mmCIF file of C-alpha atoms (C1' of nucleotides) in Angstrom:
data_model
loop_
_atom_site.group_PDB
_atom_site.id
_atom_site.type_symbol
_atom_site.label_atom_id
_atom_site.label_comp_id
_atom_site.label_asym_id
_atom_site.label_seq_id
_atom_site.Cartn_x
_atom_site.Cartn_y
_atom_site.Cartn_z
ATOM 1 C CA MET A 1 -0.096 -0.111 -0.168
ATOM 2 C CA GLU A 2 1.982 2.959 -1.390
ATOM 3 C CA GLN A 3 1.286 6.733 -1.431
ATOM 4 C CA ARG A 4 0.205 6.794 -4.911
ATOM 5 C CA VAL A 5 -1.347 10.433 -4.796
ATOM 6 C CA HIS A 6 1.268 13.310 -4.861
ATOM 7 C CA LYS A 7 -0.025 15.971 -2.338
ATOM 8 C CA ARG A 8 0.718 19.537 -3.263
ATOM 9 C CA THR A 9 1.545 22.393 -0.957
ATOM 10 C CA THR A 10 -0.759 25.158 -1.939
ATOM 11 C CA GLN A 11 -0.951 28.819 -0.590
ATOM 12 C CA GLN A 12 -4.347 27.863 0.537
ATOM 13 C CA LEU A 13 -3.192 24.915 2.476
ATOM 14 C CA GLN A 14 -0.451 27.029 4.210
ATOM 15 C CA VAL A 15 -2.849 29.974 4.867
ATOM 16 C CA VAL A 16 -5.394 27.533 6.284
ATOM 17 C CA TYR A 17 -2.695 25.926 8.612
ATOM 18 C CA GLN A 18 -1.297 29.346 9.536
ATOM 19 C CA VAL A 19 -4.649 30.672 10.429
ATOM 20 C CA VAL A 20 -5.497 27.890 12.923
ATOM 21 C CA CYS A 21 -2.022 27.855 14.472
ATOM 22 C CA GLN A 22 -2.246 31.461 15.306
ATOM 23 C CA SER A 23 -5.860 31.418 16.369
ATOM 24 C CA CYS A 24 -5.955 32.119 20.170
ATOM 25 C CA SER A 25 -9.188 30.060 20.580
ATOM 26 C CA HIS A 26 -10.564 26.998 18.784
ATOM 27 C CA PRO A 27 -11.708 28.405 15.856
ATOM 28 C CA THR A 28 -14.830 26.996 13.640
ATOM 29 C CA ALA A 29 -14.421 26.184 9.688
ATOM 30 C CA ASP A 30 -16.370 29.826 9.330
ATOM 31 C CA ASP A 31 -13.656 31.535 11.857
ATOM 32 C CA VAL A 32 -10.818 29.840 9.968
ATOM 33 C CA TYR A 33 -12.787 30.891 6.385
ATOM 34 C CA LEU A 34 -13.350 34.681 7.674
ATOM 35 C CA TRP A 35 -9.664 34.874 8.561
ATOM 36 C CA ALA A 36 -8.133 33.192 5.435
ATOM 37 C CA ARG A 37 -10.073 35.466 3.301
ATOM 38 C CA ARG A 38 -8.050 38.452 4.838
ATOM 39 C CA ILE A 39 -4.900 36.822 3.322
ATOM 40 C CA LEU A 40 -6.367 34.964 0.229
ATOM 41 C CA LEU A 41 -9.263 37.067 -1.026
ATOM 42 C CA ARG A 42 -10.655 34.324 -3.151
ATOM 43 C CA ILE A 43 -10.354 31.508 -1.038
ATOM 44 C CA SER A 44 -13.541 29.426 -0.725
ATOM 45 C CA LEU A 45 -15.167 27.934 2.134
ATOM 46 C CA GLY A 46 -15.168 24.514 0.198
ATOM 47 C CA THR A 47 -11.486 24.825 0.033
ATOM 48 C CA VAL A 48 -11.177 25.629 3.556
ATOM 49 C CA TYR A 49 -12.883 22.434 4.751
ATOM 50 C CA HIS A 50 -10.796 20.379 2.325
ATOM 51 C CA ASN A 51 -7.552 21.590 3.863
ATOM 52 C CA LEU A 52 -8.873 21.660 7.324
ATOM 53 C CA GLN A 53 -9.593 17.915 6.689
ATOM 54 C CA ARG A 54 -6.281 17.059 5.181
ATOM 55 C CA LEU A 55 -4.547 18.845 8.197
ATOM 56 C CA VAL A 56 -6.273 16.588 10.439
ATOM 57 C CA ASP A 57 -5.839 13.364 8.537
ATOM 58 C CA GLU A 58 -1.854 14.504 8.281
ATOM 59 C CA GLY A 59 -2.188 14.804 12.049
ATOM 60 C CA LYS A 60 -1.021 18.328 11.990
ATOM 61 C CA ILE A 61 -3.978 19.785 13.745
ATOM 62 C CA GLY A 62 -6.922 18.264 15.872
ATOM 63 C CA VAL A 63 -10.685 18.386 15.627
ATOM 64 C CA LEU A 64 -12.934 18.798 18.511
ATOM 65 C CA SER A 65 -16.755 18.905 19.087
ATOM 66 C CA PHE A 66 -18.592 19.890 22.188
ATOM 67 C CA GLY A 67 -21.969 18.337 21.121
ATOM 68 C CA ASP A 68 -23.453 21.328 19.235
ATOM 69 C CA ARG A 69 -22.496 19.733 15.847
ATOM 70 C CA ILE A 70 -19.974 22.283 14.950
ATOM 71 C CA ALA A 71 -16.406 21.274 14.355
ATOM 72 C CA ARG A 72 -13.546 23.110 16.002
ATOM 73 C CA TYR A 73 -10.016 22.752 15.009
ATOM 74 C CA ASP A 74 -7.138 22.784 17.560
ATOM 75 C CA PRO A 75 -3.495 23.572 16.744
ATOM 76 C CA THR A 76 -2.443 21.637 19.796
ATOM 77 C CA THR A 77 -1.899 18.038 19.043
ATOM 78 C CA VAL A 78 -0.422 16.992 22.014
ATOM 79 C CA ASP A 79 -2.677 15.272 25.152
ATOM 80 C CA HIS A 80 -4.932 17.875 26.660
ATOM 81 C CA ALA A 81 -8.114 18.458 28.002
ATOM 82 C CA HIS A 82 -10.824 21.192 27.406
ATOM 83 C CA LEU A 83 -12.720 23.732 29.583
ATOM 84 C CA VAL A 84 -15.657 25.053 27.959
ATOM 85 C CA CYS A 85 -17.471 28.209 29.712
ATOM 86 C CA ARG A 86 -21.275 27.748 29.429
ATOM 87 C CA HIS A 87 -21.355 31.383 29.556
ATOM 88 C CA CYS A 88 -19.078 33.206 27.165
ATOM 89 C CA GLY A 89 -18.241 30.046 25.090
ATOM 90 C CA LEU A 90 -14.486 30.325 25.813
ATOM 91 C CA VAL A 91 -12.704 27.160 25.279
ATOM 92 C CA GLN A 92 -9.313 26.541 27.162
ATOM 93 C CA ASP A 93 -6.739 24.074 27.057
ATOM 94 C CA VAL A 94 -5.907 22.257 30.140
ATOM 95 C CA VAL A 95 -2.938 20.113 30.798
ATOM 96 C CA LEU A 96 -4.415 17.417 32.869
ATOM 97 C CA ASP A 97 -1.992 15.624 35.728
ATOM 98 C CA PRO A 98 -0.660 12.752 33.641
ATOM 99 C CA ARG A 99 -0.934 10.467 36.859
ATOM 100 C CA VAL A 100 -4.538 11.199 36.831
ATOM 101 C CA LEU A 101 -5.099 10.699 33.250
ATOM 102 C CA GLY A 102 -2.945 7.479 33.441
ATOM 103 C CA ALA A 103 -5.080 6.121 36.346
ATOM 104 C CA GLY A 104 -8.245 6.733 34.308
ATOM 105 C CA LEU A 105 -7.169 5.075 31.311
ATOM 106 C CA LYS A 106 -5.512 2.079 33.109
ATOM 107 C CA PHE A 107 -8.824 1.450 34.654
ATOM 108 C CA LEU A 108 -10.465 1.669 31.135
ATOM 109 C CA THR A 109 -7.869 -0.947 29.714
ATOM 110 C CA ARG A 110 -8.653 -3.425 32.475
ATOM 111 C CA SER A 111 -12.038 -3.734 30.837
ATOM 112 C CA GLY A 112 -10.563 -5.417 27.697
ATOM 113 C CA TYR A 113 -10.452 -2.447 25.425
ATOM 114 C CA THR A 114 -7.617 -1.164 23.573
ATOM 115 C CA ILE A 115 -7.669 2.627 23.711
ATOM 116 C CA PHE A 116 -6.540 4.905 20.764
ATOM 117 C CA SER A 117 -7.479 8.181 21.812
ATOM 118 C CA HIS A 118 -9.639 9.865 24.416
ATOM 119 C CA SER A 119 -11.407 13.269 25.102
ATOM 120 C CA PHE A 120 -12.148 14.959 28.224
ATOM 121 C CA VAL A 121 -14.348 18.194 28.305
ATOM 122 C CA ALA A 122 -15.477 20.003 31.448
ATOM 123 C CA TYR A 123 -18.281 22.630 31.146
ATOM 124 C CA GLY A 124 -18.756 25.384 33.709
ATOM 125 C CA LEU A 125 -17.918 29.122 34.151
ATOM 126 C CA CYS A 126 -14.766 30.605 33.368
ATOM 127 C CA PRO A 127 -13.252 32.720 36.032
ATOM 128 C CA ALA A 128 -14.221 36.038 34.386
ATOM 129 C CA CYS A 129 -17.767 35.092 33.755
ATOM 130 C CA GLU A 130 -18.262 33.700 37.152
ATOM 131 C CA LYS A 131 -17.410 37.077 38.609
ATOM 132 C CA GLY A 132 -19.622 39.090 36.524
ATOM 133 C CA CYS A 133 -22.726 37.421 35.342
ATOM 134 C CA SER A 134 -23.753 34.539 37.414
ATOM 135 C CA GLY A 135 -27.453 33.579 36.658
ATOM 136 C CA THR A 136 -27.876 34.081 33.057
ATOM 137 C CA LEU A 137 -26.553 30.728 31.577
ATOM 138 C CA GLN A 138 -26.045 29.953 28.182
ATOM 139 C CA THR A 139 -28.541 27.114 27.169
ATOM 140 C CA VAL A 140 -27.093 23.817 26.238
ATOM 141 C CA MET B 1 -40.638 32.548 38.069
ATOM 142 C CA GLU B 2 -43.378 29.910 38.154
ATOM 143 C CA GLN B 3 -44.120 26.907 35.895
ATOM 144 C CA ARG B 4 -46.751 28.398 33.928
ATOM 145 C CA VAL B 5 -46.933 25.960 31.313
ATOM 146 C CA HIS B 6 -48.684 22.810 32.047
ATOM 147 C CA LYS B 7 -46.880 20.014 30.603
ATOM 148 C CA ARG B 8 -48.984 16.807 29.336
ATOM 149 C CA THR B 9 -48.361 13.247 29.562
ATOM 150 C CA THR B 10 -48.891 11.942 26.060
ATOM 151 C CA GLN B 11 -48.588 8.333 24.565
ATOM 152 C CA GLN B 12 -45.849 9.534 22.298
ATOM 153 C CA LEU B 13 -43.688 10.851 25.258
ATOM 154 C CA GLN B 14 -44.318 7.738 27.373
ATOM 155 C CA VAL B 15 -43.258 5.528 24.219
ATOM 156 C CA VAL B 16 -39.976 7.716 23.486
ATOM 157 C CA TYR B 17 -38.918 7.539 27.065
ATOM 158 C CA GLN B 18 -39.647 3.682 27.217
ATOM 159 C CA VAL B 19 -37.667 3.038 23.937
ATOM 160 C CA VAL B 20 -34.648 5.048 25.282
ATOM 161 C CA CYS B 21 -34.662 3.224 28.411
ATOM 162 C CA GLN B 22 -34.999 -0.034 27.027
ATOM 163 C CA SER B 23 -32.486 0.320 24.343
ATOM 164 C CA CYS B 24 -29.300 -1.781 25.276
ATOM 165 C CA SER B 25 -27.310 0.864 23.370
ATOM 166 C CA HIS B 26 -27.132 4.537 22.616
ATOM 167 C CA PRO B 27 -29.539 5.364 20.387
ATOM 168 C CA THR B 28 -29.797 8.019 17.727
ATOM 169 C CA ALA B 29 -32.899 9.901 17.416
ATOM 170 C CA ASP B 30 -33.658 7.969 14.132
ATOM 171 C CA ASP B 31 -33.164 4.680 16.261
ATOM 172 C CA VAL B 32 -35.723 5.709 18.760
ATOM 173 C CA TYR B 33 -37.932 6.966 15.699
ATOM 174 C CA LEU B 34 -37.888 3.313 14.136
ATOM 175 C CA TRP B 35 -38.593 1.605 17.427
ATOM 176 C CA ALA B 36 -41.331 3.814 18.404
ATOM 177 C CA ARG B 37 -43.198 3.309 15.281
ATOM 178 C CA ARG B 38 -43.379 -0.455 16.233
ATOM 179 C CA ILE B 39 -45.424 0.563 19.121
ATOM 180 C CA LEU B 40 -47.154 3.802 17.850
ATOM 181 C CA LEU B 41 -47.346 3.569 14.215
ATOM 182 C CA ARG B 42 -48.161 6.974 13.542
ATOM 183 C CA ILE B 43 -45.693 8.761 15.598
ATOM 184 C CA SER B 44 -43.685 11.458 13.519
ATOM 185 C CA LEU B 45 -39.963 12.115 13.770
ATOM 186 C CA GLY B 46 -40.440 15.746 14.570
ATOM 187 C CA THR B 47 -42.433 14.409 17.565
ATOM 188 C CA VAL B 48 -39.653 11.841 18.805
ATOM 189 C CA TYR B 49 -37.250 14.844 18.616
ATOM 190 C CA HIS B 50 -39.621 17.107 20.619
ATOM 191 C CA ASN B 51 -39.920 14.582 23.330
ATOM 192 C CA LEU B 52 -36.330 13.549 23.305
ATOM 193 C CA GLN B 53 -35.606 17.107 23.811
ATOM 194 C CA ARG B 54 -38.214 17.625 26.602
ATOM 195 C CA LEU B 55 -36.947 14.352 28.409
ATOM 196 C CA VAL B 56 -33.270 15.994 28.382
ATOM 197 C CA ASP B 57 -34.585 19.316 29.488
ATOM 198 C CA GLU B 58 -36.335 17.658 32.421
ATOM 199 C CA GLY B 59 -33.032 15.624 33.221
ATOM 200 C CA LYS B 60 -34.661 12.171 32.537
ATOM 201 C CA ILE B 61 -32.249 11.114 29.994
ATOM 202 C CA GLY B 62 -28.926 12.520 28.789
ATOM 203 C CA VAL B 63 -27.561 13.216 25.315
ATOM 204 C CA LEU B 64 -24.370 12.450 24.033
ATOM 205 C CA SER B 65 -22.043 13.351 21.082
ATOM 206 C CA PHE B 66 -19.175 11.733 19.610
ATOM 207 C CA GLY B 67 -18.048 14.245 17.081
ATOM 208 C CA ASP B 68 -20.062 12.735 14.148
ATOM 209 C CA ARG B 69 -22.702 15.506 14.821
ATOM 210 C CA ILE B 70 -25.346 12.935 15.452
ATOM 211 C CA ALA B 71 -26.956 13.118 18.853
ATOM 212 C CA ARG B 72 -27.279 9.967 21.137
ATOM 213 C CA TYR B 73 -29.531 9.570 24.099
ATOM 214 C CA ASP B 74 -28.704 7.865 27.224
ATOM 215 C CA PRO B 75 -31.124 6.555 29.944
ATOM 216 C CA THR B 76 -28.169 6.375 32.357
ATOM 217 C CA THR B 77 -28.242 9.931 33.967
ATOM 218 C CA VAL B 78 -25.462 9.177 36.682
ATOM 219 C CA ASP B 79 -21.926 10.162 36.163
ATOM 220 C CA HIS B 80 -20.248 7.828 34.026
ATOM 221 C CA ALA B 81 -17.771 7.663 30.918
ATOM 222 C CA HIS B 82 -17.977 6.170 27.470
ATOM 223 C CA LEU B 83 -16.067 3.942 25.545
ATOM 224 C CA VAL B 84 -16.605 4.028 21.627
ATOM 225 C CA CYS B 85 -15.581 1.271 19.488
ATOM 226 C CA ARG B 86 -13.706 2.585 16.384
ATOM 227 C CA HIS B 87 -14.654 -0.703 14.421
ATOM 228 C CA CYS B 88 -18.148 -1.574 15.264
ATOM 229 C CA GLY B 89 -19.423 1.515 16.757
ATOM 230 C CA LEU B 90 -20.585 0.278 20.038
ATOM 231 C CA VAL B 91 -20.813 2.598 22.867
ATOM 232 C CA GLN B 92 -20.318 1.219 26.344
ATOM 233 C CA ASP B 93 -21.013 2.824 29.526
ATOM 234 C CA VAL B 94 -17.990 2.757 31.992
ATOM 235 C CA VAL B 95 -18.241 3.882 35.695
ATOM 236 C CA LEU B 96 -14.940 5.599 36.385
ATOM 237 C CA ASP B 97 -13.276 5.309 39.609
ATOM 238 C CA PRO B 98 -14.726 8.102 41.568
ATOM 239 C CA ARG B 99 -11.143 8.796 43.220
ATOM 240 C CA VAL B 100 -9.840 9.221 39.836
ATOM 241 C CA LEU B 101 -12.545 11.468 38.451
ATOM 242 C CA GLY B 102 -12.389 13.498 41.471
ATOM 243 C CA ALA B 103 -8.867 14.166 41.262
ATOM 244 C CA GLY B 104 -9.015 15.215 37.730
ATOM 245 C CA LEU B 105 -11.948 17.675 38.585
ATOM 246 C CA LYS B 106 -10.243 18.974 41.730
ATOM 247 C CA PHE B 107 -7.232 19.704 39.258
ATOM 248 C CA LEU B 108 -9.638 21.700 37.016
ATOM 249 C CA THR B 109 -11.305 23.636 39.654
ATOM 250 C CA ARG B 110 -7.793 24.764 40.882
ATOM 251 C CA SER B 111 -7.678 26.842 37.660
ATOM 252 C CA GLY B 112 -10.467 29.124 38.683
ATOM 253 C CA TYR B 113 -13.311 27.468 36.939
ATOM 254 C CA THR B 114 -16.518 26.596 38.345
ATOM 255 C CA ILE B 115 -17.335 22.969 36.746
ATOM 256 C CA PHE B 116 -20.966 22.044 35.922
ATOM 257 C CA SER B 117 -20.529 18.798 34.230
ATOM 258 C CA HIS B 118 -17.989 16.809 32.207
ATOM 259 C CA SER B 119 -17.706 14.172 29.591
ATOM 260 C CA PHE B 120 -15.083 11.403 28.971
ATOM 261 C CA VAL B 121 -14.891 9.463 25.972
ATOM 262 C CA ALA B 122 -12.315 7.104 24.962
ATOM 263 C CA TYR B 123 -11.705 5.715 21.408
ATOM 264 C CA GLY B 124 -10.527 2.279 20.771
ATOM 265 C CA LEU B 125 -11.480 -1.229 19.940
ATOM 266 C CA CYS B 126 -13.699 -3.382 21.974
ATOM 267 C CA PRO B 127 -12.516 -6.649 23.195
ATOM 268 C CA ALA B 128 -14.728 -8.633 20.288
ATOM 269 C CA CYS B 129 -13.368 -6.296 17.626
ATOM 270 C CA GLU B 130 -9.909 -6.780 18.711
ATOM 271 C CA LYS B 131 -9.823 -10.333 18.382
ATOM 272 C CA GLY B 132 -11.459 -10.622 15.201
ATOM 273 C CA CYS B 133 -10.736 -7.737 12.874
ATOM 274 C CA SER B 134 -7.449 -6.129 13.730
ATOM 275 C CA GLY B 135 -6.493 -3.818 10.585
ATOM 276 C CA THR B 136 -9.594 -2.542 9.194
ATOM 277 C CA LEU B 137 -10.363 0.536 11.135
ATOM 278 C CA GLN B 138 -13.396 2.887 10.567
ATOM 279 C CA THR B 139 -12.554 6.226 9.453
ATOM 280 C CA VAL B 140 -12.981 8.971 11.913
ATOM 281 C "C1'" DC C 1 -63.710 23.652 26.140
ATOM 282 C "C1'" DT C 2 -58.531 24.846 26.432
ATOM 283 C "C1'" DC C 3 -54.126 25.249 24.608
ATOM 284 C "C1'" DG C 4 -50.194 22.075 24.462
ATOM 285 C "C1'" DG C 5 -48.961 18.152 21.710
ATOM 286 C "C1'" DT C 6 -48.994 15.822 17.158
ATOM 287 C "C1'" DG C 7 -48.111 14.940 12.215
ATOM 288 C "C1'" DC C 8 -46.634 16.393 8.309
ATOM 289 C "C1'" DA C 9 -43.387 18.906 5.305
ATOM 290 C "C1'" DA C 10 -40.484 22.675 4.518
ATOM 291 C "C1'" DA C 11 -36.832 25.272 6.157
ATOM 292 C "C1'" DG C 12 -32.124 25.592 8.923
ATOM 293 C "C1'" DG C 13 -27.164 25.414 9.055
ATOM 294 C "C1'" DG C 14 -22.801 23.107 8.823
ATOM 295 C "C1'" DT C 15 -20.345 20.058 6.120
ATOM 296 C "C1'" DT C 16 -19.770 17.437 1.660
ATOM 297 C "C1'" DT C 17 -19.708 16.843 -3.010
ATOM 298 C "C1'" DG C 18 -19.556 17.565 -8.325
ATOM 299 C "C1'" DC C 19 -17.478 19.755 -11.862
ATOM 300 C "C1'" DA C 20 -15.051 22.994 -15.056
ATOM 301 C "C1'" DT C 21 -10.842 25.635 -14.345
ATOM 302 C "C1'" DA C 22 -6.381 26.829 -12.388
ATOM 303 C "C1'" DC C 23 -1.933 26.021 -10.877
ATOM 304 C "C1'" DA C 24 1.950 23.032 -8.182
ATOM 305 C "C1'" DT C 25 5.323 20.050 -9.840
ATOM 306 C "C1'" DA D 1 2.237 18.507 -19.664
ATOM 307 C "C1'" DT D 2 -0.214 16.115 -15.883
ATOM 308 C "C1'" DG D 3 -3.406 15.623 -12.511
ATOM 309 C "C1'" DT D 4 -4.440 17.484 -8.122
ATOM 310 C "C1'" DA D 5 -6.412 21.550 -5.760
ATOM 311 C "C1'" DT D 6 -9.578 25.472 -6.218
ATOM 312 C "C1'" DG D 7 -13.914 28.111 -6.500
ATOM 313 C "C1'" DC D 8 -18.834 27.831 -6.845
ATOM 314 C "C1'" DA D 9 -22.809 25.900 -6.139
ATOM 315 C "C1'" DA D 10 -25.870 22.271 -5.248
ATOM 316 C "C1'" DA D 11 -26.525 18.208 -2.342
ATOM 317 C "C1'" DC D 12 -26.473 16.118 1.948
ATOM 318 C "C1'" DC D 13 -28.413 15.055 6.339
ATOM 319 C "C1'" DC D 14 -29.492 15.842 11.125
ATOM 320 C "C1'" DT D 15 -32.454 18.705 13.493
ATOM 321 C "C1'" DT D 16 -35.779 22.627 14.134
ATOM 322 C "C1'" DT D 17 -39.747 25.211 12.877
ATOM 323 C "C1'" DG D 18 -44.614 26.652 11.098
ATOM 324 C "C1'" DC D 19 -48.999 25.206 10.866
ATOM 325 C "C1'" DA D 20 -53.686 23.115 11.029
ATOM 326 C "C1'" DC D 21 -55.673 19.473 13.571
ATOM 327 C "C1'" DC D 22 -55.940 16.536 17.733
ATOM 328 C "C1'" DG D 23 -56.668 15.045 22.375
ATOM 329 C "C1'" DA D 24 -55.175 15.228 27.518
ATOM 330 C "C1'" DG D 25 -56.594 17.752 31.385
#
DNA sequence: CTCGGTGCAAAGGGTTTGCATACAT
DNA sequence: ATGTATGCAAACCCTTTGCACCGAG
């Protein structure tokens, strides 16, 4: 099974990757599209999706999903968890204590499963939102 | 703020709840629809969605999402994690060691967040699939 | 009798796909 | 010159919404 398709490095691919990497948050495909258009005026949303998919397949970026059917892309590919603020929507990376995570995964493998990957997401209020606006929670 | 809307108990609501509870897996809305139609021939997909949503809002069932933009419904509302088999798609409940989970959450709250809920999902091969068919992995 | 629920179908909205053209190699 | 990537737009698909009718309370 050899790599028979010769992949090309296009401007669009580079811009999409650059936008995801420079994003301080965890951008959606549309976020990436909006930013990419500031650099490549004629880039299309389809191309953005195509290149995001390719980058994910190549392991260069990660995809996330928080149950709202909207994919979010993540430049950080190392093992980490996410904190999602129910009020402002902020998504923050968190590096979990490896001992804790290791214990959790060991617990799971004991059940006979082989585990490739995992996802840990905590939903709550970020420090800023907890102070200011306690009470009006975002639905979902 | 009082409960001004009087909610009614309909056959459709009861059937939807019954189907989710009796389901051995974590059914999608369509799964529930298919099963419910065996009991209530004329139930519509819209009604199934409506009642699933209501049951979730009332905390009687849970919703899950494994990144494939398809909602799955879960009769188990107590705290638990999920194992998803990449090969056969089986979704299995797992009760994590409370000490491990507690340690993980304590680690997170130390960062200043207030945590309401969390989700832990592990992806891999279930024991059955690991034996039989190693090699042909499901995409995603 | 009331008004919330149902069934049906159309609309939404994020993502994917098809196709002629552009361009990296 | 070759054939992959692009841009555009239509198709997909799960879910939500609108509306006239039904039926639980």
